[in-house]
Coordinates of C-alpha atoms in Angstrom, one line a residue:
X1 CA -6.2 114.1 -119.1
X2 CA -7.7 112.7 -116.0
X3 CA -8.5 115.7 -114.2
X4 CA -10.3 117.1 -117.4
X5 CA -12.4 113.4 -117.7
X6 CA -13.4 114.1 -113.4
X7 CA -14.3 118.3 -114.5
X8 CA -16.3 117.2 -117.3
X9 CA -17.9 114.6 -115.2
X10 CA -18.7 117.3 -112.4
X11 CA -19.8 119.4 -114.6
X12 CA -22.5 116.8 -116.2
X13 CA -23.9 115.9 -113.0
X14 CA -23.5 119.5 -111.6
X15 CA -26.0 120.3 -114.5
X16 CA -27.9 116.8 -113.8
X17 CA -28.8 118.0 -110.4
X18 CA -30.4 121.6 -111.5
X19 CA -32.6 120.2 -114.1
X20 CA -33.8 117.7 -111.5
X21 CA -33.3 120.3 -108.9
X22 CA -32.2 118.1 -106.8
X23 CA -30.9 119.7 -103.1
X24 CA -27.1 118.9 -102.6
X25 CA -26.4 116.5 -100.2
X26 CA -23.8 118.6 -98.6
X27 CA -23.1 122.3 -97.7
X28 CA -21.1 123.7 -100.4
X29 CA -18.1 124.6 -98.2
X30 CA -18.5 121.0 -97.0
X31 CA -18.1 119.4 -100.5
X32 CA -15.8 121.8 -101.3
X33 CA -13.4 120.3 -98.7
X34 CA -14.3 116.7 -99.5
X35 CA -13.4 117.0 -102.9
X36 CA -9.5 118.8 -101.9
X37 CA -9.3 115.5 -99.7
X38 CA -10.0 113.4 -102.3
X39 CA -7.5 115.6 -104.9
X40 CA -4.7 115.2 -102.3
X41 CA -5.5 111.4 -101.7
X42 CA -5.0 111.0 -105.2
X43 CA -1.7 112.8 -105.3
X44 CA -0.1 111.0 -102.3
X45 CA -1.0 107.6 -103.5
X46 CA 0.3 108.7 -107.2
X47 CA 4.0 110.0 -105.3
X48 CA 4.3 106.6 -103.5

């Protein structure tokens, strides 16, 4: 349930920044690798 509260959240501000259009802070590939870093922070600290 988590993981589908963080997607929904994405997606809102995903769709936030478009209407605004807003320019990402980041490249995409960039942010891409942030977020796996913080998906596999969040899985190490949930195993210990």
């Amino acid at each position: 349930m988590p993981y589908l509260k963080a997607l929904l959240a994405g997606v809102l501000v995903g769709v936030a920044y478009v209407l605004v259009r807003v320019k990402s802070p980041a490249p995409p590939p960039v942010a891409l690798a942030g977020l796996l870093g913080m998906l596999l922070g969040q899985a190490v600290l949930e195993a210990l």
